[in-house]
Structures are given as C-alpha cells and as structure tokens.
Amino acid sequence: MIIAGVDGSAAARAAVSWAADDAMRMHEPLRIVHAVDRDPYQFSRFHAWLELDVLVRVAQMTVSEAADSVRECQPDVEVSTEIVEGAAAPALCEQSKAAAEIVMGSRGLGGFSGALLGSVSLHVAGQAHCPVVVVRPGQESAHGEVVVGVDDAPECEPALEFAFRQAELRGGPLRAIHAWQRPVQLYAPQVNYDPDDITAAANEVVAARLARFRQEHPQVEVIEDVRRAHPVDALVDASARAALVVVGSHGRGGFRSVLLGSVSHGVLHHARCAVAVVRE
C-alpha cells in the first residue's frame, strides 16, 4: 500500500498526484491520510470551534477532495481515506509500518513561508519504516531519468533496489552517481595525487555495487556517472533533468533514528524534482 499525507496545501496536492501515478505503476492501493492535531487549539477561546468539530469537518473535506482527484486522474487505482488523531509526523511514521511507500509534500500549511522544506517532511523522512518520497508543487512529472547516489557502503543497497525498480516501472534510464572529493590530506605538497587513479577506483566501486542489480533488472538502461564534486552538488545538478532522485540515509551522527545524513538532508532541500529517501 502507498500512503499519501495531505493537509490541503499545494505541495500535498502535488504529492497525491505523484502517489496516484506510482500506485498505478506499482499496482498498489492508495490510502490518503490526514492527521487532526488538536493541540494548537487547546485554549479557551477555541472551545466553540472544538465543540463544532470544525477540524474534523475540514479533514473530511480535505481527504474527500484528494480522493476525488485520484479517481479522476487514475480511475483504476483503489483509493481509500483515513483521518487520524494526533500530530502529522508521528501519525505518518506509525502508518509507515504497513506501507510500501509514503508520499508527502515538501511543506504543509504551517511553518515559515520561506522555508524550503517543512519539519514534518524532515521528521518522516528520517524516521519512517519505508521509503519516503517528498514532492514539491510542479515536480510530479513521470518523465526523465531516475537518479540514485552510489557509494561504497552496503547501506546504500536498499536505495539502489528502490531506484532500479522505479526505473523499470517507468521504462526510463537509471543514472547512478558516485561523487568524490579530493581528501584533505592530499593537499599536503608531499602527497603524490593522481585524480585519474581516484576516478578509476571510483568506477570500480560503482561497477561492483551495481553488478547484482544489473542482473536482477536487465531491462534497465544504466548510466554510470562518476564525478569529482560534492555528492549534494552532483545529485542536485542531475535532478534538473530527472523525474526522481533516490538517496539512502546512513546518518553518521549520534541520533541515527532522528537525523538524516548530510547528503540526503541537502538533496531534500535543494533538488529540483521529487526525492525518495530510503533508509537502511
């Protein structure tokens, strides 16, 4: 099952459209979820609102409109709706335990209008039990490459599996990007530094990491792309021509269950297409 989180925002509407298309490709049912968070309204002046249960009525209208849009654009997708009580981020993380994928907008109705990414999106991407796709308005196109980041850590394999499957379902190419930077110690004048040697070694890393997935998905055209660049810069640059960027998250910090890795965090903020975060 694919779950789309909605709150009536433009980003949420884009996420529903993206989720409907992916549900069609994956032959999965789609559940549209809205969380009713009463905590901000627990003050005496809002009691009349709460007695009229305006929040629930707005929630019902929000999920109904989203479901109608799915039935219009993807009539063959089985769609259902659910209204849950509580804050949006924990509610979606709980839903993720039984989901194949969660799709959500980059920003909801709350927060700061100038923010690139909302706190709910960051929280869910860092804690969900399934892949999380974050969509901005205007980024729901199915056309273009699927881009995935590759490194020498085995933790990137779930992201590779997800990316290969997306490319296979879309019938498009997969661009596997490995970006490397000159190690700091190589700036010492006494160190013999050959960028061609590093590039050759990086090519071997990418080929080895992709070998199994090439065998399992032989119909996917794979472009091995090794660059001398920061990983965030390389992935964001490729996102301009992509339908989806897929990143893993191995968060090296002390709060691995809470914080995304720096690369996935940077790509989420700056990519020009939808971003899927696939945690190990």
Short mmCIF file of C-alpha atoms in Angstrom, two decimals:
data_model
loop_
_atom_site.label_atom_id
_atom_site.label_comp_id
_atom_site.label_asym_id
_atom_site.label_seq_id
_atom_site.Cartn_x
_atom_site.Cartn_y
_atom_site.Cartn_z
CA MET A 1 0.00 0.00 0.00
CA ILE A 2 1.09 3.55 -0.79
CA ILE A 3 0.19 6.28 1.69
CA ALA A 4 -0.15 9.95 0.78
CA GLY A 5 -0.21 12.50 3.59
CA VAL A 6 -2.45 15.51 2.87
CA ASP A 7 -3.27 18.80 4.54
CA GLY A 8 -4.85 20.84 1.73
CA SER A 9 -1.62 22.58 0.69
CA ALA A 10 -0.39 22.88 -2.89
CA ALA A 11 2.54 20.60 -2.05
CA ALA A 12 0.15 17.96 -0.69
CA ARG A 13 -1.92 18.08 -3.87
CA ALA A 14 1.25 17.52 -5.89
CA ALA A 15 2.11 14.59 -3.61
CA VAL A 16 -1.30 12.99 -4.16
CA SER A 17 -0.87 13.26 -7.93
CA TRP A 18 2.60 11.69 -7.69
CA ALA A 19 1.33 8.93 -5.37
CA ALA A 20 -1.59 8.13 -7.68
CA ASP A 21 0.76 7.69 -10.64
CA ASP A 22 3.11 5.50 -8.61
CA ALA A 23 0.22 3.42 -7.26
CA MET A 24 -0.84 2.79 -10.86
CA ARG A 25 2.68 1.76 -11.88
CA MET A 26 3.20 -0.46 -8.82
CA HIS A 27 -0.35 -1.93 -8.82
CA GLU A 28 -0.71 -0.88 -5.20
CA PRO A 29 -3.77 0.57 -3.42
CA LEU A 30 -3.50 4.18 -2.27
CA ARG A 31 -4.55 5.43 1.16
CA ILE A 32 -4.93 9.18 1.70
CA VAL A 33 -4.27 10.19 5.30
CA HIS A 34 -4.92 13.44 7.14
CA ALA A 35 -3.89 13.99 10.76
CA VAL A 36 -6.11 16.09 13.02
CA ASP A 37 -3.83 17.77 15.55
CA ARG A 38 -5.90 19.48 18.25
CA ASP A 39 -3.01 20.58 20.46
CA PRO A 40 -2.57 24.08 18.93
CA TYR A 41 -6.27 24.77 19.65
CA GLN A 42 -6.42 23.70 23.31
CA PHE A 43 -7.22 27.19 24.58
CA SER A 44 -10.50 28.54 25.96
CA ARG A 45 -11.17 30.87 23.04
CA PHE A 46 -11.14 27.88 20.65
CA HIS A 47 -13.59 25.73 22.66
CA ALA A 48 -16.52 26.70 20.45
CA TRP A 49 -14.57 25.55 17.41
CA LEU A 50 -13.75 22.26 19.06
CA GLU A 51 -17.38 21.66 20.07
CA LEU A 52 -18.43 22.15 16.44
CA ASP A 53 -15.59 19.82 15.44
CA VAL A 54 -14.55 22.10 12.62
CA LEU A 55 -11.17 20.40 12.42
CA VAL A 56 -12.74 17.04 11.61
CA ARG A 57 -15.04 18.54 9.00
CA VAL A 58 -12.12 20.26 7.31
CA ALA A 59 -10.21 16.97 7.42
CA GLN A 60 -13.11 15.12 5.80
CA MET A 61 -13.30 17.71 3.04
CA THR A 62 -9.53 17.55 2.50
CA VAL A 63 -9.33 13.77 2.10
CA SER A 64 -12.50 13.64 0.00
CA GLU A 65 -11.16 16.21 -2.46
CA ALA A 66 -7.86 14.36 -2.67
CA ALA A 67 -9.60 11.02 -3.28
CA ASP A 68 -11.78 12.57 -5.99
CA SER A 69 -8.68 13.89 -7.76
CA VAL A 70 -7.17 10.39 -7.75
CA ARG A 71 -10.33 8.82 -9.16
CA GLU A 72 -10.33 11.42 -11.91
CA CYS A 73 -6.66 11.06 -12.96
CA GLN A 74 -6.14 7.34 -12.17
CA PRO A 75 -9.56 5.64 -12.12
CA ASP A 76 -8.05 2.15 -11.91
CA VAL A 77 -6.27 2.84 -8.61
CA GLU A 78 -8.02 1.58 -5.49
CA VAL A 79 -8.19 4.60 -3.18
CA SER A 80 -9.29 4.93 0.44
CA THR A 81 -9.13 7.70 3.04
CA GLU A 82 -8.34 7.85 6.73
CA ILE A 83 -8.42 10.59 9.35
CA VAL A 84 -6.16 10.04 12.34
CA GLU A 85 -5.83 11.96 15.60
CA GLY A 86 -2.52 13.50 16.61
CA ALA A 87 0.46 15.30 15.16
CA ALA A 88 1.14 14.58 11.50
CA ALA A 89 4.74 13.34 11.71
CA PRO A 90 4.25 10.61 14.37
CA ALA A 91 0.98 9.56 12.72
CA LEU A 92 2.62 9.07 9.33
CA CYS A 93 5.58 7.25 10.87
CA GLU A 94 3.14 4.85 12.53
CA GLN A 95 1.33 4.33 9.22
CA SER A 96 4.66 3.60 7.52
CA LYS A 97 4.96 0.27 9.36
CA ALA A 98 2.44 -1.25 6.94
CA ALA A 99 3.26 0.78 3.83
CA ALA A 100 5.34 0.17 0.73
CA GLU A 101 5.93 3.91 0.39
CA ILE A 102 4.88 7.23 1.89
CA VAL A 103 4.45 10.26 -0.36
CA MET A 104 4.14 13.75 1.06
CA GLY A 105 4.52 17.37 0.11
CA SER A 106 7.66 19.30 0.87
CA ARG A 107 5.83 21.84 3.02
CA GLY A 108 2.43 21.94 4.66
CA LEU A 109 0.16 24.86 5.54
CA GLY A 110 2.04 25.71 8.73
CA GLY A 111 5.58 26.89 9.36
CA PHE A 112 7.53 29.65 7.65
CA SER A 113 6.55 30.52 4.08
CA GLY A 114 10.19 30.91 3.02
CA ALA A 115 11.31 27.50 4.26
CA LEU A 116 12.45 25.06 1.58
CA LEU A 117 11.29 22.00 3.49
CA GLY A 118 8.83 21.55 6.33
CA SER A 119 9.60 19.97 9.69
CA VAL A 120 7.04 17.19 9.12
CA SER A 121 8.72 16.12 5.86
CA LEU A 122 12.14 16.05 7.51
CA HIS A 123 10.86 14.11 10.52
CA VAL A 124 9.06 11.46 8.45
CA ALA A 125 11.96 11.08 6.00
CA GLY A 126 14.29 10.46 8.93
CA GLN A 127 12.11 8.05 10.93
CA ALA A 128 9.67 6.23 8.64
CA HIS A 129 9.88 2.45 8.27
CA CYS A 130 9.50 2.57 4.46
CA PRO A 131 10.75 4.75 1.60
CA VAL A 132 9.56 8.35 1.78
CA VAL A 133 9.01 10.44 -1.36
CA VAL A 134 8.96 14.22 -0.91
CA VAL A 135 7.31 16.21 -3.72
CA ARG A 136 7.23 19.95 -4.36
CA PRO A 137 4.49 21.61 -6.46
CA GLY A 138 5.30 21.22 -10.14
CA GLN A 139 7.61 18.22 -9.52
CA GLU A 140 5.16 15.37 -10.09
CA SER A 141 6.31 14.60 -13.66
CA ALA A 142 7.00 10.95 -14.52
CA HIS A 143 9.38 11.88 -17.32
CA GLY A 144 13.15 11.92 -17.11
CA GLU A 145 15.81 9.76 -15.55
CA VAL A 146 15.79 8.13 -12.16
CA VAL A 147 18.93 9.29 -10.37
CA VAL A 148 20.48 7.42 -7.46
CA GLY A 149 23.51 8.11 -5.31
CA VAL A 150 26.07 5.29 -5.02
CA ASP A 151 28.89 4.86 -2.52
CA ASP A 152 30.97 2.00 -1.15
CA ALA A 153 28.77 1.40 1.90
CA PRO A 154 26.38 -1.58 1.87
CA GLU A 155 23.72 0.67 3.45
CA CYS A 156 23.09 2.20 0.01
CA GLU A 157 21.71 -1.10 -1.37
CA PRO A 158 18.05 -0.52 -0.32
CA ALA A 159 18.17 2.81 -2.18
CA LEU A 160 19.61 1.07 -5.25
CA GLU A 161 16.88 -1.57 -5.19
CA PHE A 162 14.21 1.12 -4.95
CA ALA A 163 15.79 3.16 -7.75
CA PHE A 164 16.14 0.20 -10.12
CA ARG A 165 12.51 -0.74 -9.57
CA GLN A 166 11.36 2.83 -10.21
CA ALA A 167 13.38 2.98 -13.44
CA GLU A 168 11.99 -0.38 -14.50
CA LEU A 169 8.38 0.66 -13.84
CA ARG A 170 8.85 3.96 -15.68
CA GLY A 171 10.70 2.40 -18.62
CA GLY A 172 13.43 5.02 -18.39
CA PRO A 173 17.17 5.09 -17.71
CA LEU A 174 18.83 4.99 -14.31
CA ARG A 175 21.73 7.35 -13.64
CA ALA A 176 23.97 6.04 -10.84
CA ILE A 177 26.08 8.90 -9.48
CA HIS A 178 29.22 8.50 -7.42
CA ALA A 179 30.76 11.83 -6.45
CA TRP A 180 34.19 12.09 -4.89
CA GLN A 181 36.21 14.93 -3.46
CA ARG A 182 39.93 15.28 -3.02
CA PRO A 183 40.75 14.10 0.53
CA VAL A 184 42.01 16.88 2.77
CA GLN A 185 45.33 15.14 3.38
CA LEU A 186 46.07 15.19 -0.34
CA TYR A 187 46.53 18.94 -0.23
CA ALA A 188 49.85 18.35 1.51
CA PRO A 189 52.61 19.04 -1.06
CA GLN A 190 54.49 15.84 -0.26
CA VAL A 191 51.49 13.63 -1.20
CA ASN A 192 51.51 12.26 -4.74
CA TYR A 193 47.98 12.82 -6.02
CA ASP A 194 46.65 11.40 -9.30
CA PRO A 195 42.96 12.20 -9.95
CA ASP A 196 42.86 9.60 -12.72
CA ASP A 197 43.72 6.88 -10.21
CA ILE A 198 40.95 8.03 -7.88
CA THR A 199 38.44 8.14 -10.73
CA ALA A 200 39.42 4.64 -11.85
CA ALA A 201 38.99 3.32 -8.30
CA ALA A 202 35.61 5.05 -8.05
CA ASN A 203 34.49 3.45 -11.31
CA GLU A 204 35.36 0.04 -9.88
CA VAL A 205 33.34 0.79 -6.74
CA VAL A 206 30.29 1.77 -8.77
CA ALA A 207 30.52 -1.22 -11.10
CA ALA A 208 30.84 -3.64 -8.19
CA ARG A 209 27.93 -2.09 -6.28
CA LEU A 210 25.64 -2.16 -9.34
CA ALA A 211 26.51 -5.65 -10.61
CA ARG A 212 23.80 -7.55 -8.73
CA PHE A 213 21.09 -5.03 -9.56
CA ARG A 214 22.00 -5.05 -13.25
CA GLN A 215 21.49 -8.83 -13.27
CA GLU A 216 18.16 -8.58 -11.45
CA HIS A 217 16.89 -5.75 -13.69
CA PRO A 218 18.48 -6.43 -17.11
CA GLN A 219 15.97 -4.26 -18.98
CA VAL A 220 17.03 -1.07 -17.15
CA GLU A 221 19.47 1.15 -19.02
CA VAL A 222 22.15 2.16 -16.52
CA ILE A 223 24.37 5.22 -16.84
CA GLU A 224 27.38 5.08 -14.53
CA ASP A 225 28.27 8.67 -13.68
CA VAL A 226 31.44 9.25 -11.63
CA ARG A 227 32.16 12.91 -10.87
CA ARG A 228 34.65 14.96 -8.93
CA ALA A 229 32.18 17.01 -6.90
CA HIS A 230 30.39 17.15 -3.59
CA PRO A 231 27.65 14.47 -3.56
CA VAL A 232 24.91 17.02 -2.86
CA ASP A 233 26.04 19.24 -5.73
CA ALA A 234 26.22 16.28 -8.13
CA LEU A 235 22.77 14.93 -7.23
CA VAL A 236 21.10 18.35 -7.26
CA ASP A 237 22.64 19.11 -10.66
CA ALA A 238 21.32 15.80 -12.06
CA SER A 239 17.89 16.47 -10.54
CA ALA A 240 17.25 19.22 -13.09
CA ARG A 241 16.78 16.53 -15.79
CA ALA A 242 15.31 13.80 -13.58
CA ALA A 243 11.88 12.55 -12.58
CA LEU A 244 13.15 11.26 -9.24
CA VAL A 245 16.31 11.34 -7.15
CA VAL A 246 16.82 8.44 -4.75
CA VAL A 247 19.14 8.72 -1.78
CA GLY A 248 19.99 6.42 1.09
CA SER A 249 20.49 7.66 4.59
CA HIS A 250 23.11 6.23 6.88
CA GLY A 251 23.14 9.20 9.32
CA ARG A 252 26.56 9.01 10.94
CA GLY A 253 25.58 11.24 13.85
CA GLY A 254 24.66 10.18 17.38
CA PHE A 255 20.91 10.33 16.74
CA ARG A 256 20.68 7.99 13.77
CA SER A 257 16.98 7.31 14.27
CA VAL A 258 16.17 11.02 14.16
CA LEU A 259 18.63 12.77 11.86
CA LEU A 260 19.07 12.24 8.17
CA GLY A 261 22.55 12.00 6.75
CA SER A 262 24.00 15.27 5.47
CA VAL A 263 23.73 14.22 1.81
CA SER A 264 20.07 13.17 1.97
CA HIS A 265 19.30 16.29 4.00
CA GLY A 266 20.98 18.54 1.43
CA VAL A 267 19.31 16.85 -1.54
CA LEU A 268 15.88 17.09 0.10
CA HIS A 269 16.33 20.83 0.50
CA HIS A 270 17.70 21.66 -2.94
CA ALA A 271 16.66 19.03 -5.53
CA ARG A 272 14.58 20.20 -8.48
CA CYS A 273 12.49 17.04 -8.69
CA ALA A 274 10.87 14.61 -6.28
CA VAL A 275 13.24 12.95 -3.81
CA ALA A 276 12.94 9.46 -2.31
CA VAL A 277 14.75 8.74 0.94
CA VAL A 278 15.30 5.02 1.51
CA ARG A 279 16.74 4.28 4.91
CA GLU A 280 18.64 1.10 5.67
#
